[in-house]
Structures are given as structure tokens and as C-alpha cells.
Amino acid sequence: PTGGYWQVPLDQIVVDGTSYTLPDSRAVFDSGSALIGGPLDVMTSIASQIGLKRDCSNAEELPTLGFVIGGHTFSIAPAEYVAWEGSRCSLLLHAVRLPGPPRIILGHLFLNKYYVSFHLGEETARVGIAVAAHAPAVTTV
């Protein structure tokens, strides 16, 4: 952990074939954040690239968000990054101002889909990421 957060180098963010590479960027795993956050200019560019219409008419056709970490792409589908409240919708992205190199905060939105394990050894710290195996919903009659 660095600065109180578990973080790893972030290779790039991919949206609809467009790659966003941020020099010295880090992916920060934060169970205290609900959304995906990052520098204002990056989040604005990504939101623009996603292209969610104000009337939400294209919400079902939006591109997948991909976070490339260690050469592996971890994808988030539109159904996972668009929130609905009645007939209104919004992107689950927000701007965060943090000191130092660019950091992308991967909150609950990411952590609900991916199981992230943390290992703190005497000399090294490691993070493992895999698709979470959620138990099927239980129906009680």
C-alpha cells in the first residue's frame, strides 16, 4: 500500500477503441468509494467518449469501459457503470483531485465485479484480481 491505499500501475483505460494512457498513472482500489473516479480532464474525456444522451435513449448501446492492469483488461459493462433512477440515468464516474501522479479510483463499481486480493509480504506487496464468483440469489418460499 502506498499513501494508505492499495494501488498498482495502470497501463491504460480503453473506451470504444480509444485508449487513454496517463503517464505514471495508478489504479487505486478503494472500498470506501462507490464510483470510478479520476482527474477531471480524464473523466470528462471518458464521459464524452461514452456519449450517454441526456434522455438516456442510448444507455443500452454504450461501450464497455476497460481498465488495463498488468497487461490484462478488466471490463465494466454499461449496465454496471450507468445508474438508473426511474427514467433518469447517470454515469457512475466522478472527478477526484489527488496530489501526485494521475490516479484512477476503482471503487465498489469495480470491486463488485472483480475479486481483489491483497498480499503484504515482508519485502513486497502484491494485488491479485479475478472475476468475482457471486453466489446465486436465494429465494425463500
mmCIF file of N, CA and C in Angstrom:
data_model
loop_
_atom_site.group_PDB
_atom_site.id
_atom_site.type_symbol
_atom_site.label_atom_id
_atom_site.label_comp_id
_atom_site.label_asym_id
_atom_site.label_seq_id
_atom_site.Cartn_x
_atom_site.Cartn_y
_atom_site.Cartn_z
ATOM 1 N N PRO A 1 0.834 -1.196 0.000
ATOM 2 C CA PRO A 1 0.000 0.000 0.000
ATOM 3 C C PRO A 1 0.877 1.256 0.000
ATOM 4 N N THR A 2 0.460 2.227 -0.770
ATOM 5 C CA THR A 2 1.182 3.485 -0.856
ATOM 6 C C THR A 2 0.228 4.598 -0.470
ATOM 7 N N GLY A 3 0.640 5.471 0.435
ATOM 8 C CA GLY A 3 -0.216 6.577 0.835
ATOM 9 C C GLY A 3 -1.512 6.114 1.465
ATOM 10 N N GLY A 4 -1.510 4.925 2.065
ATOM 11 C CA GLY A 4 -2.715 4.429 2.718
ATOM 12 C C GLY A 4 -3.665 3.683 1.780
ATOM 13 N N TYR A 5 -3.316 3.577 0.500
ATOM 14 C CA TYR A 5 -4.178 2.904 -0.467
ATOM 15 C C TYR A 5 -3.424 1.783 -1.164
ATOM 16 N N TRP A 6 -4.138 0.719 -1.486
ATOM 17 C CA TRP A 6 -3.583 -0.316 -2.343
ATOM 18 C C TRP A 6 -3.701 0.194 -3.765
ATOM 19 N N GLN A 7 -2.578 0.263 -4.460
ATOM 20 C CA GLN A 7 -2.577 0.768 -5.818
ATOM 21 C C GLN A 7 -1.548 0.041 -6.664
ATOM 22 N N VAL A 8 -1.841 -0.020 -7.951
ATOM 23 C CA VAL A 8 -0.972 -0.697 -8.909
ATOM 24 C C VAL A 8 -0.833 0.185 -10.150
ATOM 25 N N PRO A 9 0.228 -0.033 -10.943
ATOM 26 C CA PRO A 9 0.341 0.731 -12.187
ATOM 27 C C PRO A 9 -0.859 0.448 -13.103
ATOM 28 N N LEU A 10 -1.381 1.503 -13.703
ATOM 29 C CA LEU A 10 -2.496 1.396 -14.640
ATOM 30 C C LEU A 10 -1.932 1.600 -16.041
ATOM 31 N N ASP A 11 -1.999 0.563 -16.870
ATOM 32 C CA ASP A 11 -1.444 0.653 -18.218
ATOM 33 C C ASP A 11 -2.221 1.649 -19.068
ATOM 34 N N GLN A 12 -3.544 1.503 -19.074
ATOM 35 C CA GLN A 12 -4.390 2.409 -19.839
ATOM 36 C C GLN A 12 -5.856 2.149 -19.531
ATOM 37 N N ILE A 13 -6.696 3.070 -19.997
ATOM 38 C CA ILE A 13 -8.147 2.917 -19.947
ATOM 39 C C ILE A 13 -8.590 2.869 -21.403
ATOM 40 N N VAL A 14 -9.477 1.936 -21.729
ATOM 41 C CA VAL A 14 -9.941 1.794 -23.105
ATOM 42 C C VAL A 14 -11.454 1.981 -23.141
ATOM 43 N N VAL A 15 -11.899 2.880 -24.031
ATOM 44 C CA VAL A 15 -13.323 3.128 -24.219
ATOM 45 C C VAL A 15 -13.607 3.116 -25.712
ATOM 46 N N ASP A 16 -14.387 2.157 -26.145
ATOM 47 C CA ASP A 16 -14.825 2.103 -27.543
ATOM 48 C C ASP A 16 -13.653 2.220 -28.522
ATOM 49 N N GLY A 17 -12.565 1.518 -28.230
ATOM 50 C CA GLY A 17 -11.406 1.524 -29.118
ATOM 51 C C GLY A 17 -10.427 2.666 -28.905
ATOM 52 N N THR A 18 -10.782 3.632 -28.081
ATOM 53 C CA THR A 18 -9.882 4.742 -27.778
ATOM 54 C C THR A 18 -9.151 4.442 -26.481
ATOM 55 N N SER A 19 -7.819 4.541 -26.517
ATOM 56 C CA SER A 19 -7.002 4.273 -25.331
ATOM 57 C C SER A 19 -6.594 5.581 -24.669
ATOM 58 N N TYR A 20 -6.715 5.602 -23.366
ATOM 59 C CA TYR A 20 -6.249 6.733 -22.569
ATOM 60 C C TYR A 20 -5.064 6.237 -21.756
ATOM 61 N N THR A 21 -3.890 6.740 -22.072
ATOM 62 C CA THR A 21 -2.686 6.366 -21.342
ATOM 63 C C THR A 21 -2.227 7.585 -20.561
ATOM 64 N N LEU A 22 -2.143 7.432 -19.259
ATOM 65 C CA LEU A 22 -1.745 8.525 -18.384
ATOM 66 C C LEU A 22 -0.362 8.222 -17.833
ATOM 67 N N PRO A 23 0.619 9.067 -18.098
ATOM 68 C CA PRO A 23 1.973 8.805 -17.598
ATOM 69 C C PRO A 23 1.982 8.611 -16.076
ATOM 70 N N ASP A 24 2.673 7.570 -15.631
ATOM 71 C CA ASP A 24 2.827 7.269 -14.201
ATOM 72 C C ASP A 24 1.507 7.075 -13.465
ATOM 73 N N SER A 25 0.436 6.698 -14.180
ATOM 74 C CA SER A 25 -0.869 6.575 -13.523
ATOM 75 C C SER A 25 -0.955 5.308 -12.689
ATOM 76 N N ARG A 26 -1.850 5.354 -11.726
ATOM 77 C CA ARG A 26 -2.062 4.256 -10.793
ATOM 78 C C ARG A 26 -3.554 3.954 -10.701
ATOM 79 N N ALA A 27 -3.880 2.681 -10.543
ATOM 80 C CA ALA A 27 -5.243 2.267 -10.226
ATOM 81 C C ALA A 27 -5.284 2.070 -8.720
ATOM 82 N N VAL A 28 -6.206 2.729 -8.062
ATOM 83 C CA VAL A 28 -6.331 2.663 -6.610
ATOM 84 C C VAL A 28 -7.604 1.887 -6.268
ATOM 85 N N PHE A 29 -7.477 0.856 -5.468
ATOM 86 C CA PHE A 29 -8.627 0.061 -5.044
ATOM 87 C C PHE A 29 -9.139 0.655 -3.738
ATOM 88 N N ASP A 30 -10.376 1.154 -3.783
ATOM 89 C CA ASP A 30 -10.904 1.874 -2.626
ATOM 90 C C ASP A 30 -12.317 1.408 -2.298
ATOM 91 N N SER A 31 -12.437 0.597 -1.255
ATOM 92 C CA SER A 31 -13.750 0.099 -0.842
ATOM 93 C C SER A 31 -14.600 1.203 -0.212
ATOM 94 N N GLY A 32 -14.020 2.357 0.030
ATOM 95 C CA GLY A 32 -14.769 3.487 0.581
ATOM 96 C C GLY A 32 -15.369 4.381 -0.492
ATOM 97 N N SER A 33 -15.122 4.062 -1.765
ATOM 98 C CA SER A 33 -15.680 4.835 -2.883
ATOM 99 C C SER A 33 -16.693 3.971 -3.615
ATOM 100 N N ALA A 34 -17.792 4.564 -3.992
ATOM 101 C CA ALA A 34 -18.816 3.819 -4.710
ATOM 102 C C ALA A 34 -18.562 3.803 -6.203
ATOM 103 N N LEU A 35 -17.957 4.857 -6.722
ATOM 104 C CA LEU A 35 -17.862 5.072 -8.157
ATOM 105 C C LEU A 35 -16.454 4.839 -8.683
ATOM 106 N N ILE A 36 -16.266 5.200 -9.955
ATOM 107 C CA ILE A 36 -14.941 5.252 -10.552
ATOM 108 C C ILE A 36 -14.574 6.720 -10.630
ATOM 109 N N GLY A 37 -13.420 7.071 -10.101
ATOM 110 C CA GLY A 37 -13.013 8.472 -10.075
ATOM 111 C C GLY A 37 -11.653 8.668 -10.677
ATOM 112 N N GLY A 38 -11.381 9.908 -11.041
ATOM 113 C CA GLY A 38 -10.083 10.242 -11.608
ATOM 114 C C GLY A 38 -9.997 11.727 -11.869
ATOM 115 N N PRO A 39 -8.882 12.172 -12.441
ATOM 116 C CA PRO A 39 -8.708 13.588 -12.734
ATOM 117 C C PRO A 39 -9.850 14.109 -13.621
ATOM 118 N N LEU A 40 -10.242 15.357 -13.401
ATOM 119 C CA LEU A 40 -11.365 15.952 -14.110
ATOM 120 C C LEU A 40 -11.235 15.833 -15.622
ATOM 121 N N ASP A 41 -10.059 16.146 -16.170
ATOM 122 C CA ASP A 41 -9.904 16.096 -17.632
ATOM 123 C C ASP A 41 -10.074 14.676 -18.167
ATOM 124 N N VAL A 42 -9.608 13.691 -17.421
ATOM 125 C CA VAL A 42 -9.726 12.295 -17.847
ATOM 126 C C VAL A 42 -11.186 11.842 -17.774
ATOM 127 N N MET A 43 -11.850 12.127 -16.665
ATOM 128 C CA MET A 43 -13.244 11.721 -16.507
ATOM 129 C C MET A 43 -14.143 12.420 -17.527
ATOM 130 N N THR A 44 -13.845 13.687 -17.833
ATOM 131 C CA THR A 44 -14.613 14.425 -18.843
ATOM 132 C C THR A 44 -14.425 13.801 -20.219
ATOM 133 N N SER A 45 -13.185 13.453 -20.571
ATOM 134 C CA SER A 45 -12.910 12.819 -21.864
ATOM 135 C C SER A 45 -13.596 11.463 -21.973
ATOM 136 N N ILE A 46 -13.535 10.682 -20.913
ATOM 137 C CA ILE A 46 -14.164 9.360 -20.925
ATOM 138 C C ILE A 46 -15.676 9.490 -21.043
ATOM 139 N N ALA A 47 -16.266 10.408 -20.280
ATOM 140 C CA ALA A 47 -17.721 10.617 -20.343
ATOM 141 C C ALA A 47 -18.132 11.043 -21.749
ATOM 142 N N SER A 48 -17.340 11.908 -22.361
ATOM 143 C CA SER A 48 -17.623 12.357 -23.726
ATOM 144 C C SER A 48 -17.529 11.189 -24.710
ATOM 145 N N GLN A 49 -16.508 10.365 -24.548
ATOM 146 C CA GLN A 49 -16.319 9.201 -25.418
ATOM 147 C C GLN A 49 -17.461 8.200 -25.238
ATOM 148 N N ILE A 50 -17.924 8.023 -24.019
ATOM 149 C CA ILE A 50 -19.047 7.114 -23.758
ATOM 150 C C ILE A 50 -20.290 7.635 -24.468
ATOM 151 N N GLY A 51 -20.544 8.919 -24.347
ATOM 152 C CA GLY A 51 -21.626 9.548 -25.101
ATOM 153 C C GLY A 51 -23.035 9.270 -24.638
ATOM 154 N N LEU A 52 -23.252 9.163 -23.349
ATOM 155 C CA LEU A 52 -24.606 8.949 -22.821
ATOM 156 C C LEU A 52 -25.478 10.159 -23.142
ATOM 157 N N LYS A 53 -26.608 9.920 -23.800
ATOM 158 C CA LYS A 53 -27.531 11.007 -24.146
ATOM 159 C C LYS A 53 -28.324 11.433 -22.918
ATOM 160 N N ARG A 54 -28.700 12.715 -22.889
ATOM 161 C CA ARG A 54 -29.448 13.244 -21.740
ATOM 162 C C ARG A 54 -30.752 12.493 -21.495
ATOM 163 N N ASP A 55 -31.376 12.039 -22.586
ATOM 164 C CA ASP A 55 -32.648 11.327 -22.428
ATOM 165 C C ASP A 55 -32.446 9.824 -22.172
ATOM 166 N N CYS A 56 -31.207 9.405 -22.047
ATOM 167 C CA CYS A 56 -30.833 8.018 -21.741
ATOM 168 C C CYS A 56 -31.234 7.025 -22.830
ATOM 169 N N SER A 57 -31.611 7.507 -23.998
ATOM 170 C CA SER A 57 -32.107 6.630 -25.062
ATOM 171 C C SER A 57 -31.049 5.671 -25.603
ATOM 172 N N ASN A 58 -29.773 5.974 -25.369
ATOM 173 C CA ASN A 58 -28.714 5.088 -25.882
ATOM 174 C C ASN A 58 -28.009 4.302 -24.772
ATOM 175 N N ALA A 59 -28.567 4.293 -23.586
ATOM 176 C CA ALA A 59 -27.914 3.652 -22.432
ATOM 177 C C ALA A 59 -27.630 2.168 -22.662
ATOM 178 N N GLU A 60 -28.452 1.504 -23.450
ATOM 179 C CA GLU A 60 -28.259 0.074 -23.702
ATOM 180 C C GLU A 60 -27.154 -0.183 -24.730
ATOM 181 N N GLU A 61 -26.728 0.857 -25.451
ATOM 182 C CA GLU A 61 -25.770 0.689 -26.548
ATOM 183 C C GLU A 61 -24.403 1.285 -26.260
ATOM 184 N N LEU A 62 -24.140 1.655 -25.036
ATOM 185 C CA LEU A 62 -22.876 2.308 -24.700
ATOM 186 C C LEU A 62 -21.710 1.320 -24.760
ATOM 187 N N PRO A 63 -20.498 1.841 -24.920
ATOM 188 C CA PRO A 63 -19.331 0.954 -24.976
ATOM 189 C C PRO A 63 -18.939 0.422 -23.601
ATOM 190 N N THR A 64 -18.150 -0.615 -23.637
ATOM 191 C CA THR A 64 -17.580 -1.185 -22.414
ATOM 192 C C THR A 64 -16.383 -0.333 -21.995
ATOM 193 N N LEU A 65 -16.200 -0.169 -20.706
ATOM 194 C CA LEU A 65 -15.018 0.517 -20.158
ATOM 195 C C LEU A 65 -13.995 -0.560 -19.824
ATOM 196 N N GLY A 66 -12.764 -0.370 -20.233
ATOM 197 C CA GLY A 66 -11.727 -1.339 -19.929
ATOM 198 C C GLY A 66 -10.577 -0.702 -19.164
ATOM 199 N N PHE A 67 -10.156 -1.333 -18.105
ATOM 200 C CA PHE A 67 -9.009 -0.868 -17.315
ATOM 201 C C PHE A 67 -7.907 -1.901 -17.509
ATOM 202 N N VAL A 68 -6.804 -1.489 -18.116
ATOM 203 C CA VAL A 68 -5.714 -2.413 -18.411
ATOM 204 C C VAL A 68 -4.683 -2.312 -17.294
ATOM 205 N N ILE A 69 -4.546 -3.416 -16.572
ATOM 206 C CA ILE A 69 -3.644 -3.503 -15.420
ATOM 207 C C ILE A 69 -2.776 -4.737 -15.610
ATOM 208 N N GLY A 70 -1.478 -4.545 -15.606
ATOM 209 C CA GLY A 70 -0.570 -5.671 -15.786
ATOM 210 C C GLY A 70 -0.791 -6.403 -17.102
ATOM 211 N N GLY A 71 -1.219 -5.681 -18.129
ATOM 212 C CA GLY A 71 -1.447 -6.278 -19.432
ATOM 213 C C GLY A 71 -2.786 -6.977 -19.587
ATOM 214 N N HIS A 72 -3.598 -7.018 -18.533
ATOM 215 C CA HIS A 72 -4.914 -7.664 -18.565
ATOM 216 C C HIS A 72 -5.994 -6.592 -18.543
ATOM 217 N N THR A 73 -7.024 -6.771 -19.369
ATOM 218 C CA THR A 73 -8.126 -5.810 -19.413
ATOM 219 C C THR A 73 -9.255 -6.276 -18.505
ATOM 220 N N PHE A 74 -9.653 -5.391 -17.614
ATOM 221 C CA PHE A 74 -10.766 -5.648 -16.699
ATOM 222 C C PHE A 74 -11.906 -4.742 -17.157
ATOM 223 N N SER A 75 -12.958 -5.379 -17.686
ATOM 224 C CA SER A 75 -14.036 -4.642 -18.345
ATOM 225 C C SER A 75 -15.216 -4.383 -17.419
ATOM 226 N N ILE A 76 -15.827 -3.226 -17.652
ATOM 227 C CA ILE A 76 -17.038 -2.839 -16.944
ATOM 228 C C ILE A 76 -18.086 -2.527 -18.008
ATOM 229 N N ALA A 77 -19.206 -3.231 -17.980
ATOM 230 C CA ALA A 77 -20.273 -3.066 -18.969
ATOM 231 C C ALA A 77 -21.131 -1.847 -18.633
ATOM 232 N N PRO A 78 -21.829 -1.314 -19.647
ATOM 233 C CA PRO A 78 -22.693 -0.156 -19.402
ATOM 234 C C PRO A 78 -23.705 -0.388 -18.272
ATOM 235 N N ALA A 79 -24.257 -1.572 -18.188
ATOM 236 C CA ALA A 79 -25.224 -1.860 -17.123
ATOM 237 C C ALA A 79 -24.594 -1.720 -15.737
ATOM 238 N N GLU A 80 -23.259 -1.784 -15.682
ATOM 239 C CA GLU A 80 -22.555 -1.674 -14.399
ATOM 240 C C GLU A 80 -22.110 -0.251 -14.094
ATOM 241 N N TYR A 81 -21.939 0.599 -15.119
ATOM 242 C CA TYR A 81 -21.484 1.965 -14.858
ATOM 243 C C TYR A 81 -22.536 3.048 -15.116
ATOM 244 N N VAL A 82 -23.759 2.627 -15.426
ATOM 245 C CA VAL A 82 -24.869 3.570 -15.578
ATOM 246 C C VAL A 82 -25.862 3.292 -14.459
ATOM 247 N N ALA A 83 -26.229 4.338 -13.715
ATOM 248 C CA ALA A 83 -27.202 4.211 -12.630
ATOM 249 C C ALA A 83 -28.552 4.732 -13.116
ATOM 250 N N TRP A 84 -29.591 4.039 -12.751
ATOM 251 C CA TRP A 84 -30.949 4.440 -13.121
ATOM 252 C C TRP A 84 -31.730 4.843 -11.887
ATOM 253 N N GLU A 85 -32.496 5.909 -12.047
ATOM 254 C CA GLU A 85 -33.437 6.328 -11.011
ATOM 255 C C GLU A 85 -34.715 6.701 -11.750
ATOM 256 N N GLY A 86 -35.635 5.748 -11.787
ATOM 257 C CA GLY A 86 -36.829 5.932 -12.607
ATOM 258 C C GLY A 86 -36.425 5.930 -14.077
ATOM 259 N N SER A 87 -36.801 6.974 -14.800
ATOM 260 C CA SER A 87 -36.454 7.069 -16.218
ATOM 261 C C SER A 87 -35.186 7.893 -16.438
ATOM 262 N N ARG A 88 -34.569 8.357 -15.364
ATOM 263 C CA ARG A 88 -33.343 9.154 -15.462
ATOM 264 C C ARG A 88 -32.131 8.256 -15.235
ATOM 265 N N CYS A 89 -31.031 8.627 -15.881
ATOM 266 C CA CYS A 89 -29.820 7.827 -15.714
ATOM 267 C C CYS A 89 -28.612 8.746 -15.601
ATOM 268 N N SER A 90 -27.522 8.196 -15.084
ATOM 269 C CA SER A 90 -26.271 8.960 -14.970
ATOM 270 C C SER A 90 -25.093 7.988 -14.972
ATOM 271 N N LEU A 91 -23.942 8.515 -15.376
ATOM 272 C CA LEU A 91 -22.717 7.718 -15.355
ATOM 273 C C LEU A 91 -22.175 7.675 -13.936
ATOM 274 N N LEU A 92 -21.659 6.539 -13.543
ATOM 275 C CA LEU A 92 -21.090 6.377 -12.204
ATOM 276 C C LEU A 92 -19.589 6.706 -12.232
ATOM 277 N N LEU A 93 -19.292 7.889 -12.745
ATOM 278 C CA LEU A 93 -17.932 8.415 -12.823
ATOM 279 C C LEU A 93 -17.911 9.751 -12.109
ATOM 280 N N HIS A 94 -16.781 10.082 -11.474
ATOM 281 C CA HIS A 94 -16.678 11.393 -10.847
ATOM 282 C C HIS A 94 -15.239 11.873 -10.841
ATOM 283 N N ALA A 95 -15.097 13.171 -10.767
ATOM 284 C CA ALA A 95 -13.761 13.777 -10.739
ATOM 285 C C ALA A 95 -13.233 13.782 -9.319
ATOM 286 N N VAL A 96 -11.952 13.460 -9.185
ATOM 287 C CA VAL A 96 -11.277 13.435 -7.884
ATOM 288 C C VAL A 96 -9.946 14.154 -8.043
ATOM 289 N N ARG A 97 -9.661 15.038 -7.116
ATOM 290 C CA ARG A 97 -8.387 15.751 -7.146
ATOM 291 C C ARG A 97 -7.471 15.157 -6.074
ATOM 292 N N LEU A 98 -6.425 14.515 -6.522
ATOM 293 C CA LEU A 98 -5.461 13.918 -5.598
ATOM 294 C C LEU A 98 -4.064 14.416 -5.948
ATOM 295 N N PRO A 99 -3.218 14.615 -4.954
ATOM 296 C CA PRO A 99 -1.847 15.044 -5.247
ATOM 297 C C PRO A 99 -1.053 13.909 -5.893
ATOM 298 N N GLY A 100 -0.026 14.265 -6.621
ATOM 299 C CA GLY A 100 0.860 13.261 -7.212
ATOM 300 C C GLY A 100 0.425 12.853 -8.602
ATOM 301 N N PRO A 101 0.939 11.713 -9.053
ATOM 302 C CA PRO A 101 0.634 11.249 -10.407
ATOM 303 C C PRO A 101 -0.857 10.937 -10.552
ATOM 304 N N PRO A 102 -1.356 10.865 -11.797
ATOM 305 C CA PRO A 102 -2.782 10.573 -12.006
ATOM 306 C C PRO A 102 -3.167 9.235 -11.381
ATOM 307 N N ARG A 103 -4.296 9.249 -10.712
ATOM 308 C CA ARG A 103 -4.808 8.018 -10.110
ATOM 309 C C ARG A 103 -6.261 7.835 -10.499
ATOM 310 N N ILE A 104 -6.605 6.616 -10.818
ATOM 311 C CA ILE A 104 -7.984 6.259 -11.120
ATOM 312 C C ILE A 104 -8.481 5.433 -9.941
ATOM 313 N N ILE A 105 -9.525 5.920 -9.313
ATOM 314 C CA ILE A 105 -10.097 5.249 -8.145
ATOM 315 C C ILE A 105 -11.089 4.194 -8.635
ATOM 316 N N LEU A 106 -10.839 2.961 -8.279
ATOM 317 C CA LEU A 106 -11.734 1.859 -8.612
ATOM 318 C C LEU A 106 -12.475 1.475 -7.342
ATOM 319 N N GLY A 107 -13.688 1.995 -7.213
ATOM 320 C CA GLY A 107 -14.492 1.769 -6.015
ATOM 321 C C GLY A 107 -15.392 0.552 -6.148
ATOM 322 N N HIS A 108 -16.514 0.595 -5.425
ATOM 323 C CA HIS A 108 -17.437 -0.542 -5.375
ATOM 324 C C HIS A 108 -17.872 -1.015 -6.753
ATOM 325 N N LEU A 109 -18.035 -0.083 -7.669
ATOM 326 C CA LEU A 109 -18.448 -0.437 -9.026
ATOM 327 C C LEU A 109 -17.498 -1.493 -9.605
ATOM 328 N N PHE A 110 -16.208 -1.339 -9.392
ATOM 329 C CA PHE A 110 -15.202 -2.294 -9.859
ATOM 330 C C PHE A 110 -15.122 -3.487 -8.906
ATOM 331 N N LEU A 111 -15.112 -3.211 -7.624
ATOM 332 C CA LEU A 111 -14.919 -4.262 -6.623
ATOM 333 C C LEU A 111 -16.106 -5.215 -6.514
ATOM 334 N N ASN A 112 -17.286 -4.815 -6.982
ATOM 335 C CA ASN A 112 -18.432 -5.736 -7.009
ATOM 336 C C ASN A 112 -18.280 -6.775 -8.103
ATOM 337 N N LYS A 113 -17.595 -6.422 -9.172
ATOM 338 C CA LYS A 113 -17.424 -7.343 -10.294
ATOM 339 C C LYS A 113 -16.157 -8.177 -10.154
ATOM 340 N N TYR A 114 -15.114 -7.585 -9.595
ATOM 341 C CA TYR A 114 -13.822 -8.266 -9.505
ATOM 342 C C TYR A 114 -13.427 -8.500 -8.058
ATOM 343 N N TYR A 115 -12.973 -9.716 -7.817
ATOM 344 C CA TYR A 115 -12.426 -10.059 -6.507
ATOM 345 C C TYR A 115 -10.974 -9.590 -6.509
ATOM 346 N N VAL A 116 -10.625 -8.782 -5.537
ATOM 347 C CA VAL A 116 -9.261 -8.254 -5.450
ATOM 348 C C VAL A 116 -8.658 -8.750 -4.144
ATOM 349 N N SER A 117 -7.520 -9.443 -4.247
ATOM 350 C CA SER A 117 -6.847 -9.936 -3.045
ATOM 351 C C SER A 117 -5.557 -9.149 -2.847
ATOM 352 N N PHE A 118 -5.242 -8.922 -1.613
ATOM 353 C CA PHE A 118 -4.075 -8.127 -1.250
ATOM 354 C C PHE A 118 -3.125 -8.977 -0.421
ATOM 355 N N HIS A 119 -1.849 -8.908 -0.755
ATOM 356 C CA HIS A 119 -0.840 -9.654 -0.011
ATOM 357 C C HIS A 119 0.282 -8.696 0.363
ATOM 358 N N LEU A 120 0.522 -8.581 1.640
ATOM 359 C CA LEU A 120 1.599 -7.730 2.132
ATOM 360 C C LEU A 120 2.669 -8.625 2.733
ATOM 361 N N GLY A 121 3.745 -8.809 1.981
ATOM 362 C CA GLY A 121 4.862 -9.620 2.445
ATOM 363 C C GLY A 121 5.880 -8.740 3.148
ATOM 364 N N GLU A 122 6.935 -9.371 3.627
ATOM 365 C CA GLU A 122 7.977 -8.603 4.319
ATOM 366 C C GLU A 122 8.703 -7.648 3.392
ATOM 367 N N GLU A 123 8.869 -8.049 2.133
ATOM 368 C CA GLU A 123 9.619 -7.208 1.199
ATOM 369 C C GLU A 123 8.787 -6.688 0.035
ATOM 370 N N THR A 124 7.660 -7.326 -0.262
ATOM 371 C CA THR A 124 6.847 -6.908 -1.396
ATOM 372 C C THR A 124 5.369 -6.916 -1.055
ATOM 373 N N ALA A 125 4.626 -6.138 -1.818
ATOM 374 C CA ALA A 125 3.167 -6.139 -1.718
ATOM 375 C C ALA A 125 2.639 -6.530 -3.090
ATOM 376 N N ARG A 126 1.603 -7.368 -3.120
ATOM 377 C CA ARG A 126 1.030 -7.821 -4.385
ATOM 378 C C ARG A 126 -0.480 -7.682 -4.328
ATOM 379 N N VAL A 127 -1.050 -7.522 -5.524
ATOM 380 C CA VAL A 127 -2.503 -7.472 -5.670
ATOM 381 C C VAL A 127 -2.885 -8.483 -6.734
ATOM 382 N N GLY A 128 -3.913 -9.274 -6.470
ATOM 383 C CA GLY A 128 -4.450 -10.216 -7.453
ATOM 384 C C GLY A 128 -5.874 -9.813 -7.793
ATOM 385 N N ILE A 129 -6.253 -9.970 -9.059
ATOM 386 C CA ILE A 129 -7.598 -9.574 -9.499
ATOM 387 C C ILE A 129 -8.192 -10.709 -10.322
ATOM 388 N N ALA A 130 -9.446 -11.056 -10.030
ATOM 389 C CA ALA A 130 -10.164 -12.086 -10.791
ATOM 390 C C ALA A 130 -11.645 -11.748 -10.788
ATOM 391 N N VAL A 131 -12.364 -12.271 -11.766
ATOM 392 C CA VAL A 131 -13.808 -12.065 -11.791
ATOM 393 C C VAL A 131 -14.391 -12.709 -10.537
ATOM 394 N N ALA A 132 -15.227 -11.973 -9.833
ATOM 395 C CA ALA A 132 -15.849 -12.486 -8.612
ATOM 396 C C ALA A 132 -16.870 -13.558 -8.961
ATOM 397 N N ALA A 133 -16.905 -14.606 -8.170
ATOM 398 C CA ALA A 133 -17.889 -15.685 -8.338
ATOM 399 C C ALA A 133 -18.984 -15.460 -7.318
ATOM 400 N N HIS A 134 -19.995 -14.714 -7.723
ATOM 401 C CA HIS A 134 -21.096 -14.421 -6.805
ATOM 402 C C HIS A 134 -22.019 -15.627 -6.700
ATOM 403 N N ALA A 135 -22.480 -15.877 -5.480
ATOM 404 C CA ALA A 135 -23.424 -16.960 -5.259
ATOM 405 C C ALA A 135 -24.774 -16.571 -5.879
ATOM 406 N N PRO A 136 -25.499 -17.546 -6.414
ATOM 407 C CA PRO A 136 -26.817 -17.217 -6.976
ATOM 408 C C PRO A 136 -27.754 -16.706 -5.886
ATOM 409 N N ALA A 137 -28.666 -15.865 -6.288
ATOM 410 C CA ALA A 137 -29.643 -15.335 -5.334
ATOM 411 C C ALA A 137 -30.467 -16.481 -4.755
ATOM 412 N N VAL A 138 -30.767 -16.388 -3.481
ATOM 413 C CA VAL A 138 -31.540 -17.416 -2.804
ATOM 414 C C VAL A 138 -32.974 -16.919 -2.648
ATOM 415 N N THR A 139 -33.906 -17.727 -3.075
ATOM 416 C CA THR A 139 -35.315 -17.374 -2.936
ATOM 417 C C THR A 139 -35.903 -18.237 -1.837
ATOM 418 N N THR A 140 -36.519 -17.599 -0.876
ATOM 419 C CA THR A 140 -37.150 -18.328 0.226
ATOM 420 C C THR A 140 -38.653 -18.292 0.024
ATOM 421 N N VAL A 141 -39.260 -19.466 0.147
ATOM 422 C CA VAL A 141 -40.724 -19.537 -0.061
ATOM 423 C C VAL A 141 -41.396 -19.802 1.256
#
